Every structure is written in structure tokens, then in C-alpha cells.
Tab-separated table of C-alpha atoms and ligand atoms in Angstrom:
chain	number	residue	atom	x	y	z
A	1	MET	CA	-6.430	-47.388	54.385
A	2	THR	CA	-6.300	-50.497	56.570
A	3	ARG	CA	-9.328	-52.437	57.452
A	4	PRO	CA	-10.029	-54.760	60.315
A	5	ARG	CA	-9.234	-58.439	59.819
A	6	PHE	CA	-12.014	-60.935	60.350
A	7	ASN	CA	-11.769	-64.551	61.462
A	8	ARG	CA	-15.051	-66.165	60.583
A	9	ILE	CA	-16.679	-64.940	57.417
A	10	LEU	CA	-19.571	-65.671	55.170
A	11	LEU	CA	-18.663	-65.274	51.525
A	12	LYS	CA	-21.569	-64.525	49.156
A	13	LEU	CA	-20.899	-65.533	45.639
A	14	SER	CA	-23.444	-64.283	43.111
A	15	GLY	CA	-24.401	-66.606	40.334
A	16	GLU	CA	-22.945	-64.237	37.771
A	17	VAL	CA	-19.462	-64.784	39.272
A	18	LEU	CA	-19.575	-68.377	38.076
A	19	MET	CA	-20.453	-67.594	34.513
A	20	GLY	CA	-16.980	-66.290	33.672
A	21	GLN	CA	-17.125	-64.443	30.301
A	22	ASN	CA	-20.282	-66.267	29.304
A	23	GLN	CA	-23.840	-64.810	29.489
A	24	PHE	CA	-25.381	-67.833	31.235
A	25	GLY	CA	-24.567	-70.968	33.192
A	26	ILE	CA	-21.488	-72.345	34.912
A	27	ASP	CA	-18.010	-71.883	33.495
A	28	PRO	CA	-15.895	-74.779	34.888
A	29	GLU	CA	-12.569	-72.809	34.636
A	30	THR	CA	-13.988	-69.851	36.452
A	31	VAL	CA	-15.391	-72.099	39.194
A	32	ALA	CA	-12.041	-73.817	39.597
A	33	ARG	CA	-10.226	-70.445	39.845
A	34	VAL	CA	-12.634	-69.174	42.522
A	35	ALA	CA	-12.438	-72.496	44.335
A	36	GLN	CA	-8.607	-72.212	44.441
A	37	GLU	CA	-8.842	-68.704	45.904
A	38	ILE	CA	-11.343	-69.888	48.469
A	39	ALA	CA	-8.974	-72.811	49.381
A	40	ASP	CA	-6.070	-70.451	49.797
A	41	VAL	CA	-7.876	-68.230	52.383
A	42	ALA	CA	-9.540	-71.193	54.127
A	43	LYS	CA	-6.199	-72.055	55.641
A	44	ASP	CA	-6.364	-68.990	57.865
A	45	HIS	CA	-10.074	-68.278	58.119
A	46	GLU	CA	-13.315	-70.094	59.036
A	47	LEU	CA	-15.421	-69.844	55.900
A	48	CYS	CA	-18.998	-70.572	54.850
A	49	LEU	CA	-20.523	-69.752	51.547
A	50	VAL	CA	-23.877	-68.688	50.182
A	51	VAL	CA	-24.201	-69.176	46.417
A	52	GLY	CA	-26.657	-67.280	44.219
A	53	GLY	CA	-28.500	-68.589	41.178
A	54	GLY	CA	-28.868	-65.600	38.822
A	55	ASN	CA	-26.513	-67.185	36.231
A	56	ILE	CA	-29.252	-69.896	35.711
A	57	PHE	CA	-32.611	-68.501	36.786
A	58	ARG	CA	-34.037	-65.399	38.456
A	59	GLY	CA	-37.632	-65.617	39.821
A	60	LEU	CA	-38.462	-61.941	39.363
A	61	ALA	CA	-37.274	-61.847	35.732
A	62	ALA	CA	-39.211	-65.020	34.969
A	63	ALA	CA	-42.329	-63.615	36.603
A	64	ALA	CA	-42.067	-60.515	34.385
A	65	ARG	CA	-42.246	-62.875	31.433
A	66	GLY	CA	-45.465	-64.526	32.689
A	67	PHE	CA	-44.333	-67.232	35.196
A	68	GLU	CA	-46.238	-67.444	38.500
A	69	ARG	CA	-43.882	-65.746	40.947
A	70	THR	CA	-43.649	-68.360	43.664
A	71	SER	CA	-42.966	-71.135	41.311
A	72	ALA	CA	-40.337	-69.046	39.522
A	73	ASP	CA	-38.707	-68.344	42.878
A	74	TYR	CA	-38.607	-71.983	43.742
A	75	MET	CA	-36.900	-72.616	40.353
A	76	GLY	CA	-34.401	-69.899	41.236
A	77	MET	CA	-33.673	-71.608	44.606
A	78	LEU	CA	-33.095	-74.867	42.793
A	79	ALA	CA	-30.688	-73.081	40.523
A	80	THR	CA	-28.588	-72.130	43.591
A	81	VAL	CA	-28.298	-75.820	44.443
A	82	MET	CA	-26.743	-76.572	41.095
A	83	ASN	CA	-24.226	-73.773	41.644
A	84	ALA	CA	-23.513	-75.003	45.180
A	85	LEU	CA	-22.775	-78.521	43.885
A	86	ALA	CA	-20.464	-77.038	41.208
A	87	VAL	CA	-18.512	-75.086	43.856
A	88	GLN	CA	-18.408	-78.123	46.153
A	89	ASN	CA	-17.075	-80.314	43.326
A	90	ALA	CA	-14.345	-77.764	42.462
A	91	LEU	CA	-13.296	-77.448	46.132
A	92	GLU	CA	-13.182	-81.152	46.719
A	93	GLN	CA	-11.103	-81.713	43.610
A	94	ILE	CA	-8.396	-79.613	45.250
A	95	GLY	CA	-8.727	-81.395	48.578
A	96	VAL	CA	-10.981	-79.044	50.593
A	97	ASP	CA	-13.439	-80.788	52.777
A	98	THR	CA	-16.969	-79.266	52.215
A	99	ARG	CA	-20.616	-79.875	52.937
A	100	VAL	CA	-23.616	-78.499	51.077
A	101	GLN	CA	-26.672	-77.691	53.219
A	102	SER	CA	-29.920	-76.847	51.515
A	103	ALA	CA	-32.752	-74.737	52.936
A	104	ILE	CA	-35.012	-76.987	50.852
A	105	PRO	CA	-34.472	-80.543	52.060
A	106	MET	CA	-33.231	-82.872	49.261
A	107	ASP	CA	-31.780	-85.763	51.102
A	108	THR	CA	-30.234	-87.659	48.255
A	109	VAL	CA	-28.333	-84.604	47.019
A	110	CYS	CA	-27.117	-82.798	50.119
A	111	GLU	CA	-27.731	-82.214	53.789
A	112	PRO	CA	-30.688	-80.164	54.970
A	113	PHE	CA	-29.782	-76.924	56.686
A	114	ILE	CA	-29.247	-77.619	60.325
A	115	ARG	CA	-27.491	-74.751	62.089
A	116	ARG	CA	-25.858	-76.833	64.883
A	117	ARG	CA	-24.572	-79.348	62.344
A	118	ALA	CA	-23.222	-76.561	60.178
A	119	GLU	CA	-21.490	-75.178	63.210
A	120	ARG	CA	-19.861	-78.571	63.915
A	121	HIS	CA	-18.647	-78.828	60.286
A	122	MET	CA	-17.071	-75.415	60.562
A	123	GLU	CA	-15.335	-76.366	63.838
A	124	LYS	CA	-13.883	-79.399	61.973
A	125	GLY	CA	-12.506	-77.017	59.352
A	126	ARG	CA	-14.943	-77.831	56.625
A	127	ILE	CA	-16.431	-75.173	54.329
A	128	VAL	CA	-20.214	-75.207	54.550
A	129	ILE	CA	-21.925	-74.100	51.360
A	130	PHE	CA	-25.513	-72.919	51.966
A	131	ALA	CA	-27.845	-73.584	49.108
A	132	ALA	CA	-31.487	-72.808	48.141
A	133	GLY	CA	-31.382	-69.363	49.671
A	134	THR	CA	-33.675	-68.866	52.626
A	135	GLY	CA	-36.029	-71.592	51.392
A	136	ASN	CA	-38.689	-68.972	50.892
A	137	PRO	CA	-39.979	-67.197	47.740
A	138	TYR	CA	-39.947	-63.454	47.626
A	139	PHE	CA	-36.395	-63.380	49.069
A	140	THR	CA	-32.884	-63.312	47.521
A	141	THR	CA	-29.688	-64.988	48.191
A	142	ASP	CA	-28.465	-61.709	49.571
A	143	SER	CA	-30.989	-62.003	52.330
A	144	ALA	CA	-29.957	-65.636	52.836
A	145	ALA	CA	-26.341	-64.513	53.170
A	146	ALA	CA	-27.295	-61.988	55.791
A	147	LEU	CA	-29.433	-64.516	57.616
A	148	ARG	CA	-26.809	-67.257	57.601
A	149	ALA	CA	-24.031	-64.801	58.515
A	150	ALA	CA	-26.085	-63.931	61.610
A	151	GLU	CA	-26.948	-67.553	62.453
A	152	MET	CA	-23.362	-68.751	62.105
A	153	ASN	CA	-22.009	-65.825	64.130
A	154	CYS	CA	-19.822	-64.595	61.308
A	155	ASP	CA	-17.636	-61.453	61.931
A	156	ALA	CA	-18.378	-60.146	58.440
A	157	LEU	CA	-20.256	-60.824	55.207
A	158	PHE	CA	-18.032	-60.670	52.193
A	159	LYS	CA	-19.924	-59.948	49.041
A	160	GLY	CA	-17.766	-61.036	46.005
A	161	THR	CA	-19.157	-59.210	42.864
A	162	SER	CA	-17.878	-57.696	39.630
A	163	VAL	CA	-17.454	-54.162	40.966
A	164	ASP	CA	-14.776	-53.073	43.381
A	165	GLY	CA	-17.057	-51.519	46.014
A	166	VAL	CA	-19.990	-49.247	46.668
A	167	TYR	CA	-20.267	-46.043	44.568
A	168	ASP	CA	-22.423	-42.912	44.966
A	169	ALA	CA	-23.741	-43.479	41.476
A	170	ASP	CA	-23.545	-46.348	38.863
A	171	PRO	CA	-19.941	-46.250	37.804
A	172	LYS	CA	-20.829	-47.783	34.469
A	173	LYS	CA	-23.102	-44.825	33.630
A	174	VAL	CA	-21.497	-42.017	35.619
A	175	PRO	CA	-17.774	-41.669	34.971
A	176	THR	CA	-17.307	-39.274	37.954
A	177	ALA	CA	-18.986	-41.718	40.442
A	178	LYS	CA	-17.095	-41.891	43.693
A	179	ARG	CA	-16.295	-45.059	45.497
A	180	TYR	CA	-16.643	-45.219	49.209
A	181	ASP	CA	-13.956	-46.799	51.462
A	182	THR	CA	-16.577	-47.027	54.252
A	183	VAL	CA	-20.231	-46.170	54.253
A	184	THR	CA	-22.887	-46.614	56.920
A	185	PHE	CA	-25.834	-49.064	56.618
A	186	ASN	CA	-28.287	-46.136	57.043
A	187	LYS	CA	-26.749	-44.156	54.147
A	188	VAL	CA	-26.985	-47.222	51.927
A	189	LEU	CA	-30.599	-47.553	52.830
A	190	SER	CA	-31.511	-43.794	52.627
A	191	ASP	CA	-29.670	-43.247	49.345
A	192	ASP	CA	-30.713	-46.609	47.947
A	193	LEU	CA	-27.096	-47.438	47.083
A	194	LYS	CA	-26.708	-50.727	45.150
A	195	VAL	CA	-25.066	-53.061	47.564
A	196	MET	CA	-27.543	-55.797	48.506
A	197	ASP	CA	-31.285	-55.682	48.756
A	198	ALA	CA	-32.722	-53.596	51.618
A	199	SER	CA	-33.854	-56.569	53.779
A	200	ALA	CA	-30.300	-57.970	53.667
A	201	VAL	CA	-28.737	-54.577	54.554
A	202	ALA	CA	-31.144	-54.062	57.415
A	203	LEU	CA	-30.490	-57.535	58.817
A	204	CYS	CA	-26.754	-56.909	58.813
A	205	ARG	CA	-27.226	-53.439	60.394
A	206	ASP	CA	-29.406	-54.804	63.139
A	207	ASN	CA	-26.959	-57.546	63.930
A	208	ASN	CA	-23.907	-55.381	63.473
A	209	ILE	CA	-22.378	-57.551	60.773
A	210	PRO	CA	-20.189	-55.417	58.441
A	211	ILE	CA	-20.608	-56.090	54.649
A	212	VAL	CA	-17.365	-56.017	52.613
A	213	VAL	CA	-18.061	-55.425	48.965
A	214	PHE	CA	-15.197	-56.311	46.528
A	215	ASN	CA	-14.434	-57.494	43.077
A	216	ILE	CA	-13.939	-61.288	43.143
A	217	ARG	CA	-13.276	-61.438	39.419
A	218	GLU	CA	-9.890	-59.869	39.966
A	219	ARG	CA	-7.442	-62.634	40.560
A	220	GLY	CA	-6.056	-62.778	44.133
A	221	ASN	CA	-8.464	-60.168	45.348
A	222	LEU	CA	-10.201	-62.350	47.979
A	223	ALA	CA	-6.965	-62.947	49.845
A	224	ARG	CA	-5.942	-59.307	49.613
A	225	VAL	CA	-9.294	-57.998	50.888
A	226	LEU	CA	-9.423	-60.591	53.650
A	227	ALA	CA	-5.966	-59.391	54.718
A	228	GLY	CA	-7.372	-55.877	55.041
A	229	GLU	CA	-5.657	-54.766	51.780
A	230	GLY	CA	-6.902	-54.322	48.231
A	231	THR	CA	-9.864	-52.254	47.045
A	232	ALA	CA	-13.240	-52.705	48.740
A	233	THR	CA	-15.974	-50.910	50.551
A	234	VAL	CA	-16.964	-51.725	54.149
A	235	VAL	CA	-20.563	-51.063	54.993
A	236	GLN	CA	-20.914	-50.773	58.800
A	237	ASN	CA	-22.788	-48.978	61.621
A	238	GLU	CA	-22.121	-45.399	62.686
A	239	GLY	CA	-19.289	-44.891	65.131
A	240	VAL	CA	-17.412	-48.171	64.390
Z	301	UDP	N1	-34.659	-67.127	45.712
Z	301	UDP	C1	-35.774	-67.170	46.465
Z	301	UDP	N2	-35.601	-67.159	47.778
Z	301	UDP	C2	-34.329	-67.069	48.471
Z	301	UDP	C3	-33.227	-66.994	47.584
Z	301	UDP	C4	-33.400	-66.994	46.260
Z	301	UDP	O1	-36.838	-67.204	45.948
Z	301	UDP	O2	-34.278	-67.100	49.675
Z	301	UDP	C5	-34.801	-67.212	44.172
Z	301	UDP	C6	-35.186	-65.848	43.514
Z	301	UDP	O3	-36.019	-66.233	42.440
Z	301	UDP	C7	-33.889	-65.422	42.941
Z	301	UDP	C8	-33.182	-66.707	42.548
Z	301	UDP	O4	-33.561	-67.684	43.582
Z	301	UDP	O5	-34.063	-64.559	41.807
Z	301	UDP	C9	-31.654	-66.709	42.497
Z	301	UDP	O6	-31.116	-66.007	43.555
Z	301	UDP	P1	-30.382	-64.566	43.395
Z	301	UDP	O7	-31.136	-63.772	42.366
Z	301	UDP	O8	-30.307	-64.001	44.750
Z	301	UDP	O9	-29.003	-64.992	42.831
Z	301	UDP	P2	-27.695	-64.101	42.594
Z	301	UDP	O10	-28.222	-62.678	42.068
Z	301	UDP	O11	-26.979	-63.906	43.858
Z	301	UDP	O12	-26.953	-64.847	41.520
């Protein structure tokens, strides 16, 4: 099936995408490969990124092991800044102009998040990498991605993960699980399908921003899916 083509997109990279085959941390070769794929599509699209931090630190998991939740969440947000700098470094090594903007100001490391400035960077062809999530505990970088996609007037939110779309059951546990080509926001919410957390899905629904879920670990897939080809699931409103 063919899918619509989008011009300005927000690409959400979860932290686990940056680990490669490892169980933790940043794998430089994987980051370089993902950066090259981003550079290839940046020639034809306006791109901004939100980077997760789960490869380094997750607040909820740490809280379960006795950390105070808000401190743990701030640690998680700081982890996303490390990932953002790694992605920035890889992109700049191949000649792509980027800026990192953090929701938690840290002037000596990167710019603070200023929407109008981010807009200007994108107009100049730079890739803006949004770090530190929303800047608030009790949120995730999925919600940050939905928020920034709305603020930056993106046509779609592309979620690059390690599965090739949205299934009606967990494909790792249920061999007969069926993948959707398209599914509505409301079905995702009512059936509690694993796409993004509910607040991120609701924000995209209310602002009519389709979510395209695809496997970014498969080489060349970002370009294919952006071209409206390849395997992915589009989450969208009814009647689109
Ligand atoms: N986080 C937060 N507020 C935000 C975004 C992230 O507190 O707006 C924290 C939270 O602890 C989360 C961690 O940062 O577990 C890493 O983000 P996330 O789990 O979304 O990363 P991903 O799963 O995408 O790698």
C-alpha cells in the first residue's frame, strides 16, 4: 500500500536504537549508521529529532529500585542529553549542520529550547536535536516528541524502533499477531496497543499529527518509509 509523503517530520529515536547489539550505552558504529541514514533523508526533508535515554537511565526503573522518582527522572533527562550530543557529533562528522536544544538549560553544553530559534535553524536547513525530554519529571521522551512535533508544525511523527509497526498483540510472544498498515489513535488508546505512551498518542490525536512506526534497525528503512514505501504502521485519525 502507498502512504502519504511528509515534508517536515520529527524523528523520535529511542535510546535503545543507539545501543546496537549491546545491552547498555552508546555504540559509536550504530550511531554513525543512523546518522548517515538521517543525513541521506535530510536532503529532501525538513527534520528535527527527539532522542530518548533508555539505553542509559530510565526514571521509572530506577524508582522501582528505591530511587526517589523525580530525581531519577531528572537523571533520565540528563541521559537524553548525552545521547543528543552523540547523535550531533556523528551528524557533524559527516557534514550535517545541527543544533542541540535542551529543555533543561545548560548553556555551556547546548542551546536552551527556544521554539522560534529552533524554527529559524530548520529554515536554514539545520537538523535540530531536542534533548532533555519535556524538562519535566513523570513524562517520557515519547510525550516530548509529540509536544515538539506539534510546536514545530511537523506533518508527522516518525517513531524509529526495533519493531516494524503496531501489532494487535506482542509479536515476540504471540506468533499469530497481526500488524496493522493503519490504525486509529482511538483504537490504539482503547486497546492499549503498544505504540507510545497514552499522553503522547492523545497529543498527536488532538493535533492531528500521524505517527509512523517503523523499524529503524533495518538498514535503509528510514528513507524507504519516508518515501511512502517499506513496512510501517501509520496511526491516524478516523476518516483520513
Ligand atoms: N524523562 C522525564 N521527562 C521527560 C522525558 C524523559 O522525566 O519529559 C526521563 C524518564 O525518567 C525516562 C528517561 O528520561 O525514563 C529516559 O527517557 P525515555 O524512557 O522516554 O527514553 P527512551 O525509552 O525513548 O529511550
